[in-house]
Short mmCIF file of N, CA, C and O in Angstrom, two decimals:
data_model
loop_
_atom_site.label_atom_id
_atom_site.label_comp_id
_atom_site.label_asym_id
_atom_site.label_seq_id
_atom_site.Cartn_x
_atom_site.Cartn_y
_atom_site.Cartn_z
N MET A 283 0.70 -1.34 -0.04
CA MET A 283 0.00 0.03 0.16
C MET A 283 0.90 1.23 -0.11
O MET A 283 1.75 1.30 0.90
N ASN A 284 0.74 1.82 -0.79
CA ASN A 284 1.71 3.37 -1.01
C ASN A 284 0.73 4.52 -0.24
O ASN A 284 -0.01 4.77 -0.53
N ALA A 285 1.82 5.00 0.83
CA ALA A 285 0.91 6.13 1.29
C ALA A 285 1.17 6.94 0.10
O ALA A 285 0.76 8.52 1.50
N GLY A 286 1.43 7.61 -0.21
CA GLY A 286 1.73 8.76 -1.50
C GLY A 286 2.88 9.40 -0.86
O GLY A 286 3.93 8.68 -0.50
N PRO A 287 3.10 10.45 -1.38
CA PRO A 287 4.75 11.18 -1.35
C PRO A 287 4.91 11.57 -0.41
O PRO A 287 3.88 11.97 0.43
N PRO A 288 6.07 11.60 0.09
CA PRO A 288 6.87 12.46 1.42
C PRO A 288 6.16 13.82 1.55
O PRO A 288 5.78 14.17 0.41
N PHE A 289 5.72 13.99 2.94
CA PHE A 289 5.56 15.58 3.09
C PHE A 289 6.59 16.65 2.29
O PHE A 289 7.55 16.30 2.48
N GLN A 290 5.92 17.44 2.14
CA GLN A 290 6.94 18.39 1.10
C GLN A 290 6.11 19.80 1.90
O GLN A 290 5.23 20.23 1.87
N PRO A 291 7.03 20.58 2.62
CA PRO A 291 6.53 21.84 3.19
C PRO A 291 6.65 22.67 2.16
O PRO A 291 6.86 22.83 0.73
N ASP A 292 5.63 23.85 2.11
CA ASP A 292 5.08 24.70 1.39
C ASP A 292 6.39 25.84 1.48
O ASP A 292 6.31 26.49 2.55
N PRO A 293 6.75 26.04 0.16
CA PRO A 293 7.80 27.39 0.17
C PRO A 293 7.41 28.68 0.62
O PRO A 293 8.27 29.21 0.83
N ASP A 294 6.29 28.78 -0.03
CA ASP A 294 5.65 30.05 0.58
C ASP A 294 5.07 30.42 1.82
O ASP A 294 4.41 31.30 1.75
N ARG A 295 5.52 29.42 2.67
CA ARG A 295 5.18 29.67 4.37
C ARG A 295 6.37 29.62 5.03
O ARG A 295 7.15 28.56 4.69
N VAL A 296 6.22 30.45 6.16
CA VAL A 296 7.26 30.65 7.36
C VAL A 296 6.62 29.39 8.41
O VAL A 296 5.50 29.31 8.65
N VAL A 297 7.69 28.71 8.57
CA VAL A 297 7.24 27.80 9.49
C VAL A 297 8.15 27.97 10.83
O VAL A 297 9.23 27.89 10.62
N PHE A 298 7.94 26.78 12.08
CA PHE A 298 9.05 26.87 12.92
C PHE A 298 9.65 25.33 12.90
O PHE A 298 8.77 24.50 12.57
N ASP A 299 10.68 25.15 12.96
CA ASP A 299 11.42 24.11 12.60
C ASP A 299 11.32 23.03 13.93
O ASP A 299 10.79 23.72 14.98
N ARG A 300 11.61 22.09 14.27
CA ARG A 300 11.36 21.19 15.10
C ARG A 300 12.24 21.63 16.51
O ARG A 300 11.52 21.62 17.74
N LYS A 301 13.29 22.59 16.37
CA LYS A 301 13.96 22.78 17.76
C LYS A 301 13.52 24.05 18.41
O LYS A 301 12.83 23.93 19.49
N GLU A 302 12.80 24.73 17.38
CA GLU A 302 12.26 26.24 17.60
C GLU A 302 10.75 26.16 18.46
O GLU A 302 10.30 26.45 19.71
N LEU A 303 9.51 25.12 17.78
CA LEU A 303 8.78 24.50 18.16
C LEU A 303 8.96 23.93 19.52
O LEU A 303 8.32 24.14 20.73
N GLY A 304 9.86 23.18 19.60
CA GLY A 304 10.16 22.56 21.28
C GLY A 304 10.84 23.45 22.43
O GLY A 304 10.04 23.29 23.17
N LEU A 305 11.33 24.55 21.68
CA LEU A 305 11.65 25.87 22.94
C LEU A 305 10.14 26.48 23.41
O LEU A 305 10.07 26.50 24.35
N ILE A 306 9.58 26.28 22.31
CA ILE A 306 8.34 26.95 22.22
C ILE A 306 7.01 26.51 23.26
O ILE A 306 6.70 26.84 24.67
N LEU A 307 7.15 25.18 22.90
CA LEU A 307 5.91 24.32 23.82
C LEU A 307 6.74 23.95 25.22
O LEU A 307 5.96 23.99 26.07
N THR A 308 8.07 23.91 25.81
CA THR A 308 8.54 24.32 27.04
C THR A 308 8.07 25.07 27.47
O THR A 308 7.94 24.90 28.66
N THR A 309 7.92 25.94 27.08
CA THR A 309 7.87 27.68 27.45
C THR A 309 6.35 27.46 28.02
O THR A 309 5.94 27.80 28.78
N TYR A 310 5.37 27.38 27.09
CA TYR A 310 3.96 26.85 27.05
C TYR A 310 3.63 25.92 28.03
O TYR A 310 2.71 26.48 28.96
N GLY A 311 4.35 24.88 28.06
CA GLY A 311 4.15 23.79 29.09
C GLY A 311 4.37 24.33 30.59
O GLY A 311 3.72 24.12 31.59
N ARG A 312 5.42 25.43 30.72
CA ARG A 312 5.48 25.82 32.33
C ARG A 312 4.49 26.36 32.62
O ARG A 312 4.02 26.69 33.70
N PHE A 313 3.78 27.74 31.52
CA PHE A 313 2.20 28.36 32.05
C PHE A 313 1.56 27.96 32.03
O PHE A 313 0.77 27.80 33.17
N VAL A 314 1.32 26.45 31.38
CA VAL A 314 -0.10 25.61 31.57
C VAL A 314 0.11 25.09 33.13
O VAL A 314 -1.06 24.87 33.89
N ALA A 315 1.09 24.67 33.22
CA ALA A 315 1.16 23.95 34.57
C ALA A 315 1.31 25.35 35.73
O ALA A 315 0.49 24.73 36.87
N ALA A 316 1.36 26.32 35.55
CA ALA A 316 1.44 27.17 36.60
C ALA A 316 -0.38 27.85 36.45
O ALA A 316 -1.14 28.93 37.23
N GLY A 317 -1.14 27.35 35.72
CA GLY A 317 -2.44 27.75 35.55
C GLY A 317 -2.65 29.26 34.69
O GLY A 317 -3.75 29.68 34.92
N GLU A 318 -1.78 29.68 34.01
CA GLU A 318 -1.48 30.98 33.44
C GLU A 318 -2.47 30.78 31.94
O GLU A 318 -3.01 31.84 31.55
N TRP A 319 -1.70 29.77 31.27
CA TRP A 319 -2.08 29.96 30.01
C TRP A 319 -2.98 28.50 29.68
O TRP A 319 -2.75 27.60 30.36
N ARG A 320 -4.12 28.42 28.79
CA ARG A 320 -5.06 26.95 28.68
C ARG A 320 -4.71 26.82 26.95
O ARG A 320 -5.26 25.90 26.84
N ASP A 321 -4.40 27.76 26.25
CA ASP A 321 -4.69 27.26 24.96
C ASP A 321 -3.61 28.03 23.83
O ASP A 321 -3.23 29.15 24.60
N TYR A 322 -3.53 27.40 22.79
CA TYR A 322 -2.15 28.03 21.95
C TYR A 322 -3.27 27.55 20.28
O TYR A 322 -4.10 27.41 20.10
N ALA A 323 -2.17 28.62 19.70
CA ALA A 323 -2.90 28.33 18.13
C ALA A 323 -1.86 28.92 17.32
O ALA A 323 -0.73 29.55 17.79
N MET A 324 -1.36 28.35 16.19
CA MET A 324 -0.18 28.49 15.43
C MET A 324 -0.73 28.97 14.04
O MET A 324 -2.02 28.40 13.43
N SER A 325 -0.22 29.77 13.43
CA SER A 325 -0.68 30.18 12.08
C SER A 325 0.70 30.36 11.22
O SER A 325 1.78 30.90 11.57
N PHE A 326 0.93 29.84 10.19
CA PHE A 326 2.22 29.58 9.25
C PHE A 326 1.78 30.55 7.92
O PHE A 326 0.95 30.14 6.90
N LEU A 327 2.58 31.96 7.76
CA LEU A 327 1.91 32.89 7.06
C LEU A 327 3.16 33.11 5.81
O LEU A 327 3.94 32.31 6.00
N ARG A 328 2.96 33.70 4.76
CA ARG A 328 3.94 34.17 4.06
C ARG A 328 5.13 34.36 4.41
O ARG A 328 6.21 34.07 3.95
N ASP A 329 5.12 35.52 5.12
CA ASP A 329 5.94 36.16 5.84
C ASP A 329 6.36 35.90 7.19
O ASP A 329 7.28 36.51 8.01
N ALA A 330 5.47 35.34 8.08
CA ALA A 330 5.91 34.80 9.38
C ALA A 330 5.41 33.46 9.85
O ALA A 330 4.12 33.14 9.39
N ALA A 331 5.80 33.10 10.78
CA ALA A 331 5.16 31.84 12.08
C ALA A 331 5.03 32.64 13.12
O ALA A 331 5.74 33.25 13.82
N VAL A 332 3.39 32.39 13.64
CA VAL A 332 3.24 32.86 14.77
C VAL A 332 2.62 31.94 15.77
O VAL A 332 1.67 31.13 15.10
N PHE A 333 3.04 31.54 16.90
CA PHE A 333 2.49 31.35 18.03
C PHE A 333 1.70 31.99 19.01
O PHE A 333 2.48 32.93 19.70
N SER A 334 0.53 31.81 19.03
CA SER A 334 -0.51 32.79 19.98
C SER A 334 -0.77 31.77 21.38
O SER A 334 -1.07 30.60 21.04
N VAL A 335 -0.69 32.50 22.49
CA VAL A 335 -0.87 31.82 23.53
C VAL A 335 -2.22 32.65 24.15
O VAL A 335 -2.27 33.77 24.17
N PHE A 336 -3.19 31.80 24.71
CA PHE A 336 -4.37 32.59 25.46
C PHE A 336 -4.76 32.05 26.90
O PHE A 336 -4.44 30.87 27.09
N ARG A 337 -5.65 32.56 27.56
CA ARG A 337 -5.64 32.58 28.96
C ARG A 337 -7.06 31.36 28.79
O ARG A 337 -7.18 30.52 29.40
N ARG A 338 -8.16 32.00 28.05
CA ARG A 338 -9.17 31.33 27.48
C ARG A 338 -9.37 31.43 25.66
O ARG A 338 -8.93 31.91 25.10
N ALA A 339 -9.93 30.32 25.68
CA ALA A 339 -9.99 29.68 23.91
C ALA A 339 -10.66 31.03 23.36
O ALA A 339 -10.45 31.71 22.32
N ALA A 340 -11.75 31.94 23.66
CA ALA A 340 -12.61 32.77 23.38
C ALA A 340 -12.11 34.19 23.49
O ALA A 340 -12.52 35.37 23.42
N GLU A 341 -10.43 34.64 23.99
CA GLU A 341 -10.36 35.96 24.03
C GLU A 341 -9.02 36.15 23.00
O GLU A 341 -8.73 34.97 22.50
N HIS A 342 -8.71 37.45 22.72
CA HIS A 342 -7.36 37.93 22.49
C HIS A 342 -6.29 37.04 22.83
O HIS A 342 -6.10 36.97 24.34
N PRO A 343 -5.25 36.98 21.95
CA PRO A 343 -3.62 36.11 22.79
C PRO A 343 -3.02 37.08 23.72
O PRO A 343 -3.22 38.35 23.41
N LEU A 344 -2.30 36.68 24.69
CA LEU A 344 -2.13 37.11 25.77
C LEU A 344 -0.38 37.87 25.10
O LEU A 344 -0.20 38.67 25.26
N TYR A 345 -0.03 36.74 24.24
CA TYR A 345 1.13 37.06 23.56
C TYR A 345 1.31 36.03 22.53
O TYR A 345 0.47 34.93 22.25
N ARG A 346 2.21 36.68 21.37
CA ARG A 346 2.12 36.01 20.16
C ARG A 346 4.16 35.90 20.08
O ARG A 346 4.46 37.12 20.30
N ILE A 347 4.28 34.62 19.61
CA ILE A 347 6.04 34.60 19.38
C ILE A 347 6.17 34.14 17.61
O ILE A 347 5.30 33.61 17.38
N GLU A 348 6.80 35.52 17.59
CA GLU A 348 6.69 35.54 16.11
C GLU A 348 8.25 34.93 15.10
O GLU A 348 9.35 35.57 16.13
N LYS A 349 8.01 34.39 14.22
CA LYS A 349 9.54 34.50 13.36
C LYS A 349 9.26 34.89 12.23
O LYS A 349 8.09 34.65 11.15
N ARG A 350 9.92 35.85 11.82
CA ARG A 350 9.74 36.87 10.74
C ARG A 350 11.25 36.59 10.00
O ARG A 350 12.17 37.75 10.37
N PRO A 351 11.67 35.54 9.06
CA PRO A 351 12.91 35.70 8.48
C PRO A 351 13.66 37.10 7.71
O PRO A 351 14.76 37.14 7.77
N ARG A 352 12.57 38.03 6.91
CA ARG A 352 12.88 38.70 6.76
C ARG A 352 13.81 39.83 7.34
O ARG A 352 14.41 40.74 7.27
N LEU A 353 13.47 39.89 9.30
CA LEU A 353 14.10 40.74 10.00
C LEU A 353 15.50 40.14 10.68
O LEU A 353 15.77 40.64 11.32
N ARG A 354 15.80 38.94 10.25
CA ARG A 354 17.23 38.33 10.69
C ARG A 354 18.45 39.34 10.41
O ARG A 354 19.01 39.45 11.41
N ALA A 355 18.31 39.85 9.40
CA ALA A 355 19.53 40.75 9.18
C ALA A 355 19.58 42.16 9.95
O ALA A 355 20.41 42.44 10.65
N ALA A 356 18.40 42.28 10.56
CA ALA A 356 18.42 43.56 11.07
C ALA A 356 18.46 43.23 12.65
O ALA A 356 19.15 43.62 13.21
N GLN A 357 16.57 43.56 13.03
CA GLN A 357 16.79 43.21 14.77
C GLN A 357 16.57 41.98 15.08
O GLN A 357 16.37 41.54 16.59
N GLY A 358 16.46 40.84 14.16
CA GLY A 358 16.70 39.23 14.42
C GLY A 358 15.17 38.79 14.27
O GLY A 358 13.90 39.67 14.08
N ALA A 359 15.24 37.84 13.75
CA ALA A 359 14.10 37.14 13.41
C ALA A 359 12.87 36.63 14.30
O ALA A 359 11.65 36.46 13.76
N TYR A 360 13.20 36.39 15.47
CA TYR A 360 12.11 36.27 16.87
C TYR A 360 11.77 37.46 17.53
O TYR A 360 12.55 38.38 17.50
N ALA A 361 10.21 37.36 18.15
CA ALA A 361 9.85 38.74 18.96
C ALA A 361 8.84 37.89 19.92
O ALA A 361 8.05 37.07 19.23
N VAL A 362 8.52 38.54 21.05
CA VAL A 362 7.49 38.10 21.76
C VAL A 362 6.74 39.54 21.40
O VAL A 362 7.41 40.31 22.24
N ILE A 363 5.21 39.40 21.12
CA ILE A 363 4.40 40.68 21.24
C ILE A 363 3.24 40.56 22.25
O ILE A 363 2.96 39.44 22.17
N GLY A 364 3.07 41.26 23.30
CA GLY A 364 2.16 41.19 24.05
C GLY A 364 0.84 41.38 23.73
O GLY A 364 0.53 41.94 22.24
N MET A 365 -0.39 41.80 24.47
CA MET A 365 -1.86 41.57 23.95
C MET A 365 -1.63 42.91 23.17
O MET A 365 -2.62 43.47 22.28
N ASP A 366 -1.12 44.36 23.77
CA ASP A 366 -1.33 45.41 23.28
C ASP A 366 -0.67 45.99 22.10
O ASP A 366 -0.66 46.85 21.67
N GLY A 367 0.16 44.73 21.60
CA GLY A 367 0.96 45.08 20.25
C GLY A 367 2.48 45.55 20.48
O GLY A 367 3.14 45.57 19.28
N ARG A 368 2.56 45.68 21.75
CA ARG A 368 4.04 45.96 22.09
C ARG A 368 4.68 44.76 21.90
O ARG A 368 4.56 43.88 22.28
N VAL A 369 6.01 45.12 20.84
CA VAL A 369 7.41 44.40 21.21
C VAL A 369 8.00 44.25 22.71
O VAL A 369 8.53 45.01 22.74
N LEU A 370 7.94 42.97 23.24
CA LEU A 370 8.41 42.85 24.76
C LEU A 370 9.65 42.51 24.34
O LEU A 370 10.74 43.15 25.13
N LYS A 371 10.05 41.81 22.92
CA LYS A 371 11.54 41.71 23.09
C LYS A 371 11.70 40.67 21.89
O LYS A 371 11.15 40.59 21.43
N ARG A 372 12.78 41.24 21.15
CA ARG A 372 12.97 40.92 19.67
C ARG A 372 14.45 40.52 19.54
O ARG A 372 15.48 41.00 20.81
N GLY A 373 15.10 39.43 18.90
CA GLY A 373 16.58 38.96 18.86
C GLY A 373 16.55 37.99 17.94
O GLY A 373 15.53 37.34 16.97
N HIS A 374 18.08 37.40 17.58
CA HIS A 374 18.32 36.44 16.87
C HIS A 374 18.18 34.91 17.34
O HIS A 374 18.34 34.25 16.69
N ASP A 375 17.99 35.15 18.79
CA ASP A 375 18.10 33.65 19.79
C ASP A 375 16.90 33.67 20.39
O ASP A 375 16.37 34.62 21.24
N LEU A 376 16.04 32.20 19.46
CA LEU A 376 14.74 32.60 20.37
C LEU A 376 14.80 32.08 21.59
O LEU A 376 13.89 32.72 22.45
N ALA A 377 15.64 31.17 22.29
CA ALA A 377 15.62 31.07 23.72
C ALA A 377 15.88 32.51 24.74
O ALA A 377 15.09 32.36 25.74
N GLN A 378 17.06 33.00 24.21
CA GLN A 378 16.95 34.02 24.71
C GLN A 378 15.70 35.49 24.80
O GLN A 378 15.20 35.58 25.70
N VAL A 379 14.86 35.34 23.51
CA VAL A 379 13.65 35.86 23.26
C VAL A 379 12.74 35.42 24.30
O VAL A 379 12.20 36.27 24.53
N LEU A 380 12.74 34.22 24.35
CA LEU A 380 11.63 33.60 25.33
C LEU A 380 11.85 33.98 26.66
O LEU A 380 10.77 34.01 27.56
N ARG A 381 12.83 34.09 26.95
CA ARG A 381 13.08 34.60 28.70
C ARG A 381 12.39 35.86 29.05
O ARG A 381 12.38 35.66 30.01
N VAL A 382 12.17 36.58 28.08
CA VAL A 382 11.43 37.62 28.63
C VAL A 382 10.13 37.29 29.33
O VAL A 382 9.21 37.88 30.05
N LEU A 383 9.69 36.22 28.90
CA LEU A 383 7.95 35.66 29.72
C LEU A 383 8.36 34.82 30.89
O LEU A 383 7.64 34.94 31.70
N ASP A 384 9.75 34.79 30.98
CA ASP A 384 10.05 34.38 32.68
C ASP A 384 9.69 35.16 33.82
O ASP A 384 9.19 34.37 34.70
N SER A 385 9.78 36.81 33.54
CA SER A 385 9.10 37.59 34.48
C SER A 385 7.87 37.36 34.78
O SER A 385 7.56 37.50 35.94
N LYS A 386 7.20 37.02 33.43
CA LYS A 386 5.85 37.11 33.83
C LYS A 386 4.93 35.61 34.76
O LYS A 386 4.10 35.60 35.15
N LEU A 387 6.22 34.81 35.13
CA LEU A 387 5.88 33.55 35.63
C LEU A 387 6.15 33.79 37.11
O LEU A 387 5.44 32.86 37.97
N ILE A 388 6.87 34.31 37.39
CA ILE A 388 7.52 34.39 38.88
C ILE A 388 6.08 35.29 39.58
O ILE A 388 5.68 36.52 39.09
N ARG A 389 5.75 34.88 40.64
CA ARG A 389 4.69 35.52 41.58
C ARG A 389 5.27 35.81 43.10
O ARG A 389 5.74 34.85 43.49
N PRO A 390 4.82 36.73 43.63
CA PRO A 390 5.14 36.95 44.94
C PRO A 390 4.77 36.20 45.99
O PRO A 390 3.43 35.62 45.72
N VAL A 391 5.29 35.41 47.19
CA VAL A 391 5.02 34.86 47.95
C VAL A 391 4.24 35.47 49.15
O VAL A 391 5.11 36.40 49.53
N ASP A 392 3.42 35.29 49.64
CA ASP A 392 2.50 35.47 51.00
C ASP A 392 2.84 35.13 52.06
O ASP A 392 3.25 34.21 52.13
#
């Protein structure tokens, strides 16, 4: 039985590779375990790959993690963008960019 041709990525879309997705899902899992995030969505567009995180599925994303290869030479391909559209962190190293979210996970102890 022939399963068809192997998967061919669409050259007109930007995607996260396995390593990038692993870093993002590790961060996502920590926030889910803390009860902060409950849902996510991924969009793969012509100029960007976007991982959006939500507190609830029916609202606007709390954060967007974006990969824009065209900005690689300038500010860096990766960015974390807040709910209000502000760029919280941009850079060339995804792990470093995701660290901006670490401060959001720390809560004061009563």
